[in-house]
PDB file of C-alpha atoms in Angstrom:
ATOM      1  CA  UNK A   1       0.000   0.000   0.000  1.00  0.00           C
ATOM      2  CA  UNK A   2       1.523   3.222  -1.333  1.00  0.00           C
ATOM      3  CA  UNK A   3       2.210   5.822   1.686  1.00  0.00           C
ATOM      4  CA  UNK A   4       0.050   9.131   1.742  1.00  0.00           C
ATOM      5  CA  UNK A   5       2.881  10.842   0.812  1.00  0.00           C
ATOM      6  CA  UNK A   6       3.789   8.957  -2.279  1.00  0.00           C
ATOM      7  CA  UNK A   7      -0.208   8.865  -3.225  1.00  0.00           C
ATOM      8  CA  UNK A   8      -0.314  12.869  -3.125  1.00  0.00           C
ATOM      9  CA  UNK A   9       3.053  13.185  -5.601  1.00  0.00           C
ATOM     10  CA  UNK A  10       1.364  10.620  -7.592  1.00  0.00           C
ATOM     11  CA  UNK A  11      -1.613  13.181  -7.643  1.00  0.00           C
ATOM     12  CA  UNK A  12       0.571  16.284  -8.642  1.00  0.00           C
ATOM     13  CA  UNK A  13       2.566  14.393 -11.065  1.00  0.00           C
ATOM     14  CA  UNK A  14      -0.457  13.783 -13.454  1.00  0.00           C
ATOM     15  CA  UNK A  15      -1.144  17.266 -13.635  1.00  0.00           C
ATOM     16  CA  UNK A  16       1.039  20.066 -15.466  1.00  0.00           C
ATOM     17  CA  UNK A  17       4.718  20.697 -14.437  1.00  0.00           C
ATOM     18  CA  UNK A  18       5.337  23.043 -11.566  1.00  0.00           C
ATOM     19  CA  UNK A  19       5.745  26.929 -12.306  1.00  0.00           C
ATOM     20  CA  UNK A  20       8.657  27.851 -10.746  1.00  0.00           C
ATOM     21  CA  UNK A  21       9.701  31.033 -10.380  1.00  0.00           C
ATOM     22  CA  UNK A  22      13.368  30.990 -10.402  1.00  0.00           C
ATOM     23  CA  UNK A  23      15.723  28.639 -11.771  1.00  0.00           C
ATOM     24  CA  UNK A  24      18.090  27.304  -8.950  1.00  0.00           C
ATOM     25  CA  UNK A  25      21.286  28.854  -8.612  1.00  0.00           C
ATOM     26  CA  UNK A  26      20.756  31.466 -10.466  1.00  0.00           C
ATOM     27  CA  UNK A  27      18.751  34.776  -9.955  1.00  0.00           C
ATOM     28  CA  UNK A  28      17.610  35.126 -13.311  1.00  0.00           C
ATOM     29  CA  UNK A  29      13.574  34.516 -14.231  1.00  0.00           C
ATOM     30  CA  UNK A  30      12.148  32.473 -16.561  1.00  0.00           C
ATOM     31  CA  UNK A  31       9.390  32.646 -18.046  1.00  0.00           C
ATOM     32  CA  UNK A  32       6.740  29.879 -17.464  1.00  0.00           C
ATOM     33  CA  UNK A  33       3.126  29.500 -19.228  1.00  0.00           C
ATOM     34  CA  UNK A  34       0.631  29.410 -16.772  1.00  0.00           C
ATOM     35  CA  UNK A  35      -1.753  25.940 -16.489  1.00  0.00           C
ATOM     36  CA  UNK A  36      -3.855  24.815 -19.210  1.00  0.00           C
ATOM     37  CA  UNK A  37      -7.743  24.083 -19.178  1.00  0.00           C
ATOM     38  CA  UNK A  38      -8.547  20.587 -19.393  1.00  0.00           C
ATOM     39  CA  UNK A  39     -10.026  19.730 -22.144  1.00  0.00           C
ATOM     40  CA  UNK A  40     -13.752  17.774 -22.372  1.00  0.00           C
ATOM     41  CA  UNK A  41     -13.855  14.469 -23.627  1.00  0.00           C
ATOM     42  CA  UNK A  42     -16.544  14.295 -26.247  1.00  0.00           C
ATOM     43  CA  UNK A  43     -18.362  10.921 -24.878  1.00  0.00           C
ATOM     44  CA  UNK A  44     -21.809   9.869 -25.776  1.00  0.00           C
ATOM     45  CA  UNK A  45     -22.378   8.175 -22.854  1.00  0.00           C
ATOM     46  CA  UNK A  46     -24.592   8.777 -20.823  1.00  0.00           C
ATOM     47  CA  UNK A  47     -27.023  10.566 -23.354  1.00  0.00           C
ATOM     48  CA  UNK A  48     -30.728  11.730 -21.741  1.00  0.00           C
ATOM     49  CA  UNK A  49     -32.422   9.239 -24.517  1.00  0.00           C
ATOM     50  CA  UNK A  50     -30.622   6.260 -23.079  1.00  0.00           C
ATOM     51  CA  UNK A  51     -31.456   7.397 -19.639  1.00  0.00           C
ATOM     52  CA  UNK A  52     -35.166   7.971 -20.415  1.00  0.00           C
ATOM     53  CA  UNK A  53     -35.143   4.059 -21.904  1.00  0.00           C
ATOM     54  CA  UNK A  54     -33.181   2.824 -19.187  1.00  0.00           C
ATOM     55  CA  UNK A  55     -35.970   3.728 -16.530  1.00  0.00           C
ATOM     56  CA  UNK A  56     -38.255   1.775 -17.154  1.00  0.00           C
ATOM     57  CA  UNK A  57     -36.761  -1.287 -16.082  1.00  0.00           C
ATOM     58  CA  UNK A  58     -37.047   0.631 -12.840  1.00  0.00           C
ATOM     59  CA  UNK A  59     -40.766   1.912 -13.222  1.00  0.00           C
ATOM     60  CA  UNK A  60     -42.002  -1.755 -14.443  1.00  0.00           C
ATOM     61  CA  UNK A  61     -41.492  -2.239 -10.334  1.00  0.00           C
ATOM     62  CA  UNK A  62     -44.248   0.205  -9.286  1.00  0.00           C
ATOM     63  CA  UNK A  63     -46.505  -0.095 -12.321  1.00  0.00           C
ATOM     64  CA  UNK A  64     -49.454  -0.443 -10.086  1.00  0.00           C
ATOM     65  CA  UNK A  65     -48.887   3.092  -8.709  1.00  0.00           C
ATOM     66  CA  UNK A  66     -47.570   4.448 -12.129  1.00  0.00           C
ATOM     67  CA  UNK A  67     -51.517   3.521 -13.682  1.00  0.00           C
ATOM     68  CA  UNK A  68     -53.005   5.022 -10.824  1.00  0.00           C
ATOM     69  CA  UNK A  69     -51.078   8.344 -11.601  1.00  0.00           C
ATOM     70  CA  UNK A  70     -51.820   8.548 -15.016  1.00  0.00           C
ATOM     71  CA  UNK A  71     -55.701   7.259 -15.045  1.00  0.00           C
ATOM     72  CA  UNK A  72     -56.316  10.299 -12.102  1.00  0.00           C
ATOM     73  CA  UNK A  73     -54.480  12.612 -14.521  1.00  0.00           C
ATOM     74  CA  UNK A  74     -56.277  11.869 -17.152  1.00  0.00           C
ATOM     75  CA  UNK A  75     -59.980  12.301 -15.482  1.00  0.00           C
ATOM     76  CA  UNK A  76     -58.514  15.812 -13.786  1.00  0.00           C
ATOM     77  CA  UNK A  77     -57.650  16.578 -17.791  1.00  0.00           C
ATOM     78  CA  UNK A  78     -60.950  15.646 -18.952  1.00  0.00           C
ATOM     79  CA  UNK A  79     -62.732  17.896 -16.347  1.00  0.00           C
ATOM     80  CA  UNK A  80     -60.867  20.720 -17.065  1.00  0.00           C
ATOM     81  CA  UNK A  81     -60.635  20.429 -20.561  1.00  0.00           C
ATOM     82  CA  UNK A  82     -64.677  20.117 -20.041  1.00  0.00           C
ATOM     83  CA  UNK A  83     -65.259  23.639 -18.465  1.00  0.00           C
ATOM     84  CA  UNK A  84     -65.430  25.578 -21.905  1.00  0.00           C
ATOM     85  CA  UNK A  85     -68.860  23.571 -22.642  1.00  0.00           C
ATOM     86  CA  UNK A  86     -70.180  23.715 -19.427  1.00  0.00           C
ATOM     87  CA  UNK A  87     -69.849  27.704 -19.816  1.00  0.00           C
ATOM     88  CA  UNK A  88     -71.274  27.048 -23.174  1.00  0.00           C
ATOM     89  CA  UNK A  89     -74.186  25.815 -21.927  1.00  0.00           C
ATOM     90  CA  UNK A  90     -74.825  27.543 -18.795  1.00  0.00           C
ATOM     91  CA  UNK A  91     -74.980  30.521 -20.905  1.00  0.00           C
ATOM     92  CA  UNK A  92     -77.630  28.831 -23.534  1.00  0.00           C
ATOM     93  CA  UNK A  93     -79.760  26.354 -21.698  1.00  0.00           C
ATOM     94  CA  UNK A  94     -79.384  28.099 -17.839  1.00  0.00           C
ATOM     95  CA  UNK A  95     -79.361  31.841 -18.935  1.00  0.00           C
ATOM     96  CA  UNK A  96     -80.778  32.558 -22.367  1.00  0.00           C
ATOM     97  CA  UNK A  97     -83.997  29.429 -22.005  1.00  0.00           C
ATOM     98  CA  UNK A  98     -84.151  29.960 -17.997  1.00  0.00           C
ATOM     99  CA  UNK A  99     -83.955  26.844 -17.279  1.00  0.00           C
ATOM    100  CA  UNK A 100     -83.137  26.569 -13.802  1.00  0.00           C
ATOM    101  CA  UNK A 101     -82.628  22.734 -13.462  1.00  0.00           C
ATOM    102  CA  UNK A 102     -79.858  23.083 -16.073  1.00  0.00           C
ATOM    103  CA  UNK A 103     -78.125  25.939 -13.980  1.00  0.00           C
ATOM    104  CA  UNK A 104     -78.260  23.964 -10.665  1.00  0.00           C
ATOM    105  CA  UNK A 105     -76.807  20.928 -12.374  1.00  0.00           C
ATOM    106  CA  UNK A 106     -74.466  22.976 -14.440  1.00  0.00           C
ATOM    107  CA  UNK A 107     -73.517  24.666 -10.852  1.00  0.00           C
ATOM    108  CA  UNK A 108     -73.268  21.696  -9.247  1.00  0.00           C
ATOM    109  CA  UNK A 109     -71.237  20.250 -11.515  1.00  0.00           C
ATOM    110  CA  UNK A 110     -68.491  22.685 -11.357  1.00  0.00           C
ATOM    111  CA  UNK A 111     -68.282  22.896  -7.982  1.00  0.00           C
ATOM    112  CA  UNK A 112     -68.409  19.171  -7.106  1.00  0.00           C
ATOM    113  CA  UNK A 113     -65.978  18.561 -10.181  1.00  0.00           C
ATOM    114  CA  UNK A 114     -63.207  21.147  -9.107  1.00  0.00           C
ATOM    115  CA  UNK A 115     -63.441  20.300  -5.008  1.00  0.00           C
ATOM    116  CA  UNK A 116     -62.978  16.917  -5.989  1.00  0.00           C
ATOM    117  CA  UNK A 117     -60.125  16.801  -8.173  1.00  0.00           C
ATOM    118  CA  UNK A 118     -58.385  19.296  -6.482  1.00  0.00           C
ATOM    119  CA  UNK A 119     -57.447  16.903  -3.646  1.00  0.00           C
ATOM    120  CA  UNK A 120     -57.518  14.136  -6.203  1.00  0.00           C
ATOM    121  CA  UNK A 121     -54.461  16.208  -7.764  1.00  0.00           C
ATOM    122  CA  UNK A 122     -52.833  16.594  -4.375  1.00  0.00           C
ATOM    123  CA  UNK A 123     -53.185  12.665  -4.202  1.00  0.00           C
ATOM    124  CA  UNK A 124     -51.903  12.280  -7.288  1.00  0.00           C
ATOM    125  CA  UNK A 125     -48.581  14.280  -6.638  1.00  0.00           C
ATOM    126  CA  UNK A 126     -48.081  12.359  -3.771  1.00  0.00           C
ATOM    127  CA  UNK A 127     -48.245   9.251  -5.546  1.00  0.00           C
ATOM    128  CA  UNK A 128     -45.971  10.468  -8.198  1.00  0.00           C
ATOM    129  CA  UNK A 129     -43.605  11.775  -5.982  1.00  0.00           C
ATOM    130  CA  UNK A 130     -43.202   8.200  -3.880  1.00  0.00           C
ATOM    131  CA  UNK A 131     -42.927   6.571  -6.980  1.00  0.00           C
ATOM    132  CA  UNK A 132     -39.914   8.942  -8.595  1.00  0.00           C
ATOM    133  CA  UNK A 133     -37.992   9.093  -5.005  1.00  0.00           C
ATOM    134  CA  UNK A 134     -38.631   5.216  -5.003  1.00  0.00           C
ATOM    135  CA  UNK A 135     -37.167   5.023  -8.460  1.00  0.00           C
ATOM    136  CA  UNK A 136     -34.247   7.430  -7.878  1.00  0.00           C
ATOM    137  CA  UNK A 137     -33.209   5.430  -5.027  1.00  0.00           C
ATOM    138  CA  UNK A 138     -32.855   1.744  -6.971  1.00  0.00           C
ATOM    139  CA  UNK A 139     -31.295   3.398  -9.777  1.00  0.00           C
ATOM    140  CA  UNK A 140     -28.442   4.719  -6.998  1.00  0.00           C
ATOM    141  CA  UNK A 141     -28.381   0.920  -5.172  1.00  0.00           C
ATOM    142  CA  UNK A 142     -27.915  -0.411  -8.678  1.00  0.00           C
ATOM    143  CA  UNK A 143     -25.313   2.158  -9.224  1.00  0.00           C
ATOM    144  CA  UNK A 144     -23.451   1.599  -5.393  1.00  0.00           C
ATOM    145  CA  UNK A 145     -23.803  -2.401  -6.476  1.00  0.00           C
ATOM    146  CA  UNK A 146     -22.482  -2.051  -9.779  1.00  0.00           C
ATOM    147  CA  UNK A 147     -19.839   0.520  -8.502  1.00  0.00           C
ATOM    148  CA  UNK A 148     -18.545  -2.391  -5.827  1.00  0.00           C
ATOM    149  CA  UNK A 149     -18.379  -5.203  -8.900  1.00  0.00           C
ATOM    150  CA  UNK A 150     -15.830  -3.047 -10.720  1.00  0.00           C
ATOM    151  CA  UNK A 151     -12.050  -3.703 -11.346  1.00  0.00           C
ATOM    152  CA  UNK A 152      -9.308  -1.937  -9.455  1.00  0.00           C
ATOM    153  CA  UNK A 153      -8.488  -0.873 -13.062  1.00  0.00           C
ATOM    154  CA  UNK A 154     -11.479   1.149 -13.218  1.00  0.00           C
ATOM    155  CA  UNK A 155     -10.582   3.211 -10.214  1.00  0.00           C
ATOM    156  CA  UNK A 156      -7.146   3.959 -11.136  1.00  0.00           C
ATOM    157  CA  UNK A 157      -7.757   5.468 -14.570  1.00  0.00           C
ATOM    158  CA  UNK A 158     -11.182   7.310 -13.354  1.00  0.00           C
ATOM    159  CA  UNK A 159     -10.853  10.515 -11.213  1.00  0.00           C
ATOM    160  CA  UNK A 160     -12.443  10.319  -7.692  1.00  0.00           C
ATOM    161  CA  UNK A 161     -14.470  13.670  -9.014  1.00  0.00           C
ATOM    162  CA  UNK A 162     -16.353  11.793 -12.368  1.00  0.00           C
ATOM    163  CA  UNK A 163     -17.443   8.995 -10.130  1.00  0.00           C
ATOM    164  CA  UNK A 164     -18.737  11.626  -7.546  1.00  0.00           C
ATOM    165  CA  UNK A 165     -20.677  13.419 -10.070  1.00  0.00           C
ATOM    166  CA  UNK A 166     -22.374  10.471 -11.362  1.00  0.00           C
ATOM    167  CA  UNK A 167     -23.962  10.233  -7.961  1.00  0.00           C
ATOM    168  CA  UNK A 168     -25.001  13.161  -7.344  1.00  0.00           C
ATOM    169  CA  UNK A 169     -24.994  15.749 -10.142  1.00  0.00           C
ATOM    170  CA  UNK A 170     -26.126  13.184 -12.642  1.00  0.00           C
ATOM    171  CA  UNK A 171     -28.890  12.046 -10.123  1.00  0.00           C
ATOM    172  CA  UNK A 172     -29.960  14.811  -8.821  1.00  0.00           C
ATOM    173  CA  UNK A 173     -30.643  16.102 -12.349  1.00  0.00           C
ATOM    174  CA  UNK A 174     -32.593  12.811 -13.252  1.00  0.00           C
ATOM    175  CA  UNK A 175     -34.648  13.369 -10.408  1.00  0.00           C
ATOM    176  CA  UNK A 176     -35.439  16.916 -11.250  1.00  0.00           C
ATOM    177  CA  UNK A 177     -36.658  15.749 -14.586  1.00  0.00           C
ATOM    178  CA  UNK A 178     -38.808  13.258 -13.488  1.00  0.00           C
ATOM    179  CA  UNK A 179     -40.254  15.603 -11.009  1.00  0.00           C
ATOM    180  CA  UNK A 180     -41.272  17.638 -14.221  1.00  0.00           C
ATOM    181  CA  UNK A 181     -42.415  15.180 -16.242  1.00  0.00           C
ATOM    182  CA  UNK A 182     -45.795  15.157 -15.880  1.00  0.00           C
ATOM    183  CA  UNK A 183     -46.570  18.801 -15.554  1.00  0.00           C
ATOM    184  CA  UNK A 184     -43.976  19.762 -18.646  1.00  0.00           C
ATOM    185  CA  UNK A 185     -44.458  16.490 -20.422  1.00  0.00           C
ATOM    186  CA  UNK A 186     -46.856  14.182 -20.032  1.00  0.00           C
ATOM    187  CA  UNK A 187     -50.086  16.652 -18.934  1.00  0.00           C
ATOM    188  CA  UNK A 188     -49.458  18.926 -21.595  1.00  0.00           C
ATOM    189  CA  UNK A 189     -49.483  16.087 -23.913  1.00  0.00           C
ATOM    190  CA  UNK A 190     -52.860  15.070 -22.852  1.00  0.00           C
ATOM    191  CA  UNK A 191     -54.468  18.168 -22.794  1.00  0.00           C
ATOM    192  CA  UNK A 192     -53.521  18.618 -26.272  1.00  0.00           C
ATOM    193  CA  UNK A 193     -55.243  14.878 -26.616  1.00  0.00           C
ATOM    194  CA  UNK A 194     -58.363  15.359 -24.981  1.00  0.00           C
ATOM    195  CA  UNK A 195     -58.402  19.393 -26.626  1.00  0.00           C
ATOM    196  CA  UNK A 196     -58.551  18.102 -30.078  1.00  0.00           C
ATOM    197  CA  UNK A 197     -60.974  15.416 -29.433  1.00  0.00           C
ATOM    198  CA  UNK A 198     -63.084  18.101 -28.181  1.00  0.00           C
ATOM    199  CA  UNK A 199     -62.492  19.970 -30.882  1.00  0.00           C
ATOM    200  CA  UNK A 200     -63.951  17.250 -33.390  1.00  0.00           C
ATOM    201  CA  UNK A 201     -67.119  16.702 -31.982  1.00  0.00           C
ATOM    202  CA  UNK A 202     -67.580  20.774 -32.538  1.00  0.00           C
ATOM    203  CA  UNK A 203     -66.228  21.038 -35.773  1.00  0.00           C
ATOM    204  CA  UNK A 204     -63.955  18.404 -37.470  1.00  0.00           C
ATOM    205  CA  UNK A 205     -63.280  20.675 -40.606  1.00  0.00           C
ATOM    206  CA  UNK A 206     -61.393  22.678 -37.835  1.00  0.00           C
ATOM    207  CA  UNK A 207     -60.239  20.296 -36.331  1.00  0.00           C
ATOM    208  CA  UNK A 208     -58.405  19.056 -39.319  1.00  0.00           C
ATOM    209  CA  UNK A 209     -56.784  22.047 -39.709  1.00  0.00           C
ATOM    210  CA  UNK A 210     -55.634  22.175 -35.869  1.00  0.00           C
ATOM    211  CA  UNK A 211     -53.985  19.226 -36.449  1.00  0.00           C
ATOM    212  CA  UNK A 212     -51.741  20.827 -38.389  1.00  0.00           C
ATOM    213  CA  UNK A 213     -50.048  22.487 -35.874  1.00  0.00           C
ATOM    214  CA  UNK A 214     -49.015  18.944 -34.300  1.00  0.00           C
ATOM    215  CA  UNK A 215     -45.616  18.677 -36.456  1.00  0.00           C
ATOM    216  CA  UNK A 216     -45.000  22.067 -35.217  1.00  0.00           C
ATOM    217  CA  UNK A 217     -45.336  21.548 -31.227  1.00  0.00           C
ATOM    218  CA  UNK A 218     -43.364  17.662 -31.823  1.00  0.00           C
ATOM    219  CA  UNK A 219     -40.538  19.041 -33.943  1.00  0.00           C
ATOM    220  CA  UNK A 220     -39.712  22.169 -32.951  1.00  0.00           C
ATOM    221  CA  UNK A 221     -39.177  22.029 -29.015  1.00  0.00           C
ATOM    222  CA  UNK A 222     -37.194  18.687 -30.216  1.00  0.00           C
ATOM    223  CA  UNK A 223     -34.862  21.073 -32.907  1.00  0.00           C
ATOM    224  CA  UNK A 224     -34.160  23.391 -29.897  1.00  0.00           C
ATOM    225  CA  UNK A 225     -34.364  21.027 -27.075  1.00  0.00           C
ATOM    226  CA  UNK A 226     -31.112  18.825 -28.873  1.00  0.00           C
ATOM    227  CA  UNK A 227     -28.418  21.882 -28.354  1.00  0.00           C
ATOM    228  CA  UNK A 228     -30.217  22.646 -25.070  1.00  0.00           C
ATOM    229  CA  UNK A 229     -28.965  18.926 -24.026  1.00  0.00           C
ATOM    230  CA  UNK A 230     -25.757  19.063 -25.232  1.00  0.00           C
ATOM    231  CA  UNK A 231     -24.741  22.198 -23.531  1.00  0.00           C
ATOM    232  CA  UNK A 232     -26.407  20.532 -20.424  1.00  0.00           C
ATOM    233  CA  UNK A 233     -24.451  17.125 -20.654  1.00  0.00           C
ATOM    234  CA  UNK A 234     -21.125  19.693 -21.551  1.00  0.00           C
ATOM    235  CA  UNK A 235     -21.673  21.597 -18.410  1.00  0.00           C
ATOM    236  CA  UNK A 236     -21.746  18.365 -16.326  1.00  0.00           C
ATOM    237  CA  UNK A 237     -18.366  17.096 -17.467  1.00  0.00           C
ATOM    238  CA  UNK A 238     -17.369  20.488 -16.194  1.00  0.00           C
ATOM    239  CA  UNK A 239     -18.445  20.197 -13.218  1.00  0.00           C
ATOM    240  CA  UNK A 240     -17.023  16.907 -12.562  1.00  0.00           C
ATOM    241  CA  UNK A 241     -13.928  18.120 -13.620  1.00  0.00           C
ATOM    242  CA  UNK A 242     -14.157  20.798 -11.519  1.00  0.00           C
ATOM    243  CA  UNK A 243     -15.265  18.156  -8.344  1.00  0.00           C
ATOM    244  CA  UNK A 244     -11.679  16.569  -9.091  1.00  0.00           C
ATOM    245  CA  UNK A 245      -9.895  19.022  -8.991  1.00  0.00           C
ATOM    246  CA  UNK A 246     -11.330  20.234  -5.467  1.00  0.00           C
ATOM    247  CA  UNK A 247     -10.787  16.447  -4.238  1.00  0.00           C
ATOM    248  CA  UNK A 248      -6.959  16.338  -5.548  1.00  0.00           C
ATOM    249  CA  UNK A 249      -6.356  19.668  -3.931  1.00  0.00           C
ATOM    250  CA  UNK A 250      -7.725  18.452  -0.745  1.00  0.00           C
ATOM    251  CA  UNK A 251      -5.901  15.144  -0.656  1.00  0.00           C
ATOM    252  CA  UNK A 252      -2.688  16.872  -1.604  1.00  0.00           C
ATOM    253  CA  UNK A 253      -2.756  20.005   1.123  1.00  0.00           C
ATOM    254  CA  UNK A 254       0.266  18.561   2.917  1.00  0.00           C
ATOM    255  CA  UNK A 255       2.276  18.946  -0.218  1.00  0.00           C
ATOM    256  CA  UNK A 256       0.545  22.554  -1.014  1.00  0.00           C
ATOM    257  CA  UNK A 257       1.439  23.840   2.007  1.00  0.00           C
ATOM    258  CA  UNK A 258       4.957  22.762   2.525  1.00  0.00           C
ATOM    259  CA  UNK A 259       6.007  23.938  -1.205  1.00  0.00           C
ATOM    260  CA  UNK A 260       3.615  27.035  -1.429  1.00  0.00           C
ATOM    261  CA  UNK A 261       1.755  25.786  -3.886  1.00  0.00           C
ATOM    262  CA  UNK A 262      -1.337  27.680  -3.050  1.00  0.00           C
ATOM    263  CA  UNK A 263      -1.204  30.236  -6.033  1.00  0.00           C
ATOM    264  CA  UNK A 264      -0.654  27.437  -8.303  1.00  0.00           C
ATOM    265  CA  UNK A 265      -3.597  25.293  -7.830  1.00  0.00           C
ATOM    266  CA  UNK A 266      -6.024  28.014  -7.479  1.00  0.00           C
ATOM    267  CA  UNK A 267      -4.674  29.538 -11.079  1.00  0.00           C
ATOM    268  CA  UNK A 268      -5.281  26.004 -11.978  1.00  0.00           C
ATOM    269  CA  UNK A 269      -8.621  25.312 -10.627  1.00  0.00           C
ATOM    270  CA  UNK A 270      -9.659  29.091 -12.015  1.00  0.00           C
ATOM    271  CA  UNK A 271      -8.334  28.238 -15.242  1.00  0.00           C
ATOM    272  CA  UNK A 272     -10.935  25.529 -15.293  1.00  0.00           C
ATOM    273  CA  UNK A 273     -13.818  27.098 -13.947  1.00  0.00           C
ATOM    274  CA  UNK A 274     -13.889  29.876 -16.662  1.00  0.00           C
TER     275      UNK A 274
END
C-alpha cells in the first residue's frame, strides 16, 4: 500500500509541471506558461435518450402506482378540458332558455368537479412523488452495487471527481426531470389529446386544420431542445472536472502547504472554472 505521501506526488505528477519562479542557482527569471484548461472528452455516454429508456426497467417495479397516476391525470384533464362547454351551456340552456334545473346541475357540476379533483391532484402528486424518489433510489443501489463489482483498473484510470458526479450531479438532475415530467411532459401532452378530441365533436373541418399544428409543437421544441442537451451534458463534465480538482487539492494540502503551492492550484482550478 503506497504511503500518503507517495499517493499525493502521484496526484501532482499527473497534472502540469510546476511553475517555478526561479531557476536554482541562479537569480535570473524564466518565463513559465501558466496551467492549461482541461479539455472535455466528447463521450456519448450517458445521453438523456438512453437514460429515459433505461428507466423503465425501474418503473415496471411500481406499475401499479404508475396507472393510478396517469388514469387520475387523465380524469382531472378531462374535467378541465370540459369547463369551456359547461360555460357554453350555462350561458344557452341556464341563462338565455331559464332553465333553472340546467343551472343547478351545471352549478353543481363545477363545484363538485373542481373540489374533488383538487385533492384528487394533491393525491396524485403524492403518488408520483413516492414513486420517482422510489425510483431514484434503486437506480443509486444499482449504481453503489455495480460501482462495488468493478475492477481496481477502473478506479485507477477514473478521477475520484467523475465517479462523484455520477452520484449526485447526474442524479440529482434525473430526479429533477422526473419531477417535471408530468406537468412539462406528459399533462401537456394530454391536454392537447383530450383538446382536439373536443375539438372534433364541434367542428372536425377545424379540427383538421388544428392538427396541423401537431408537427410544429413535436418538432420544434425537439430542434431546440437537442443543443439545449448538449450544452447541459457539456456543463456536467465540467463540473465533474471541476469536483476533481477540489478532491486532488484536498488530498494533496500537505504537499501545497509545505512547497507554497497555493497560487498554483487556485490559477489552476480558475483556469478551469472559466
Amino acid at each position: 500500500m503506497k504511503r500518503p505521501f507517495e499517493y499525493i506526488s502521484e496526484l501532482i505528477r499527473k497534472t502540469e509541471p510546476l511553475p517555478l519562479e526561479t531557476e536554482k542557482g541562479f537569480g535570473k527569471k524564466r518565463k513559465i506558461s501558466g496551467p492549461k484548461k482541461e479539455t472535455i472528452p466528447s463521450e456519448n455516454e450517458g445521453a438523456p435518450g438512453l437514460l429515459i429508456f433505461g428507466l423503465f426497467r425501474f418503473v415496471k417495479k411500481y406499475k401499479g402506482r404508475i396507472f393510478v397516476i396517469i388514469g387520475l391525470l387523465c380524469f382531472e384533464i378531462g374535467f378541465y378540458a370540459s369547463i369551456p362547454f359547461s360555460f357554453k351551456y350555462l350561458i344557452d340552456e341556464a341563462l338565455i332558455n331559464r332553465n333553472q334545473s340546467a343551472l343547478y346541475w351545471i352549478g353543481a357540476y363545477l363545484a363538485v368537479g373542481t373540489i374533488t379533483f383538487a385533492v384528487l391532484g394533491t393525491v396524485r402528486d403524492y403518488l408520483y412523488n413516492w414513486a420517482s424518489s422510489r425510483i431514484i433510489q434503486d437506480l443509486r443501489l444499482q449504481m453503489y452495487e455495480h460501482l462495488d463489482r468493478l475492477s481496481l483498473d477502473f478506479f485507477s484510470n477514473n478521477k475520484v471527481g467523475d465517479i462523484l458526479s455520477r452520484f449526485f450531479n447526474d442524479l440529482s438532475a434525473l430526479e429533477h426531470a422526473l419531477l417535471a415530467f408530468i406537468p412539462w411532459g406528459l399533462g401537456p401532452l394530454l391536454e392537447a389529446v383530450f383538446g382536439t378530441m373536443l375539438l372534433f365533436l364541434l367542428d372536425w373541418k377545424l379540427a383538421l386544420i388544428a392538427l396541423l399544428i401537431w408537427p410544429i409543437s413535436f418538432l420544434g421544441p425537439g430542434f431546440l431542445s437537442r443543443k439545449s442537451t448538449e450544452i447541459s451534458y457539456t456543463r456536467k463534465l465540467e463540473e465533474a472536472q471541476i469536483l476533481s480538482m477540489v478532491e486532488e487539492s484536498i488530498a494533496a494540502q500537505n504537499l501545497i502547504r509545505a512547497y507554497d503551492l497555493s497560487d498554483y492550484f487556485f490559477s489552476r482550478f480558475k483556469n478551469n472554472c472559466e
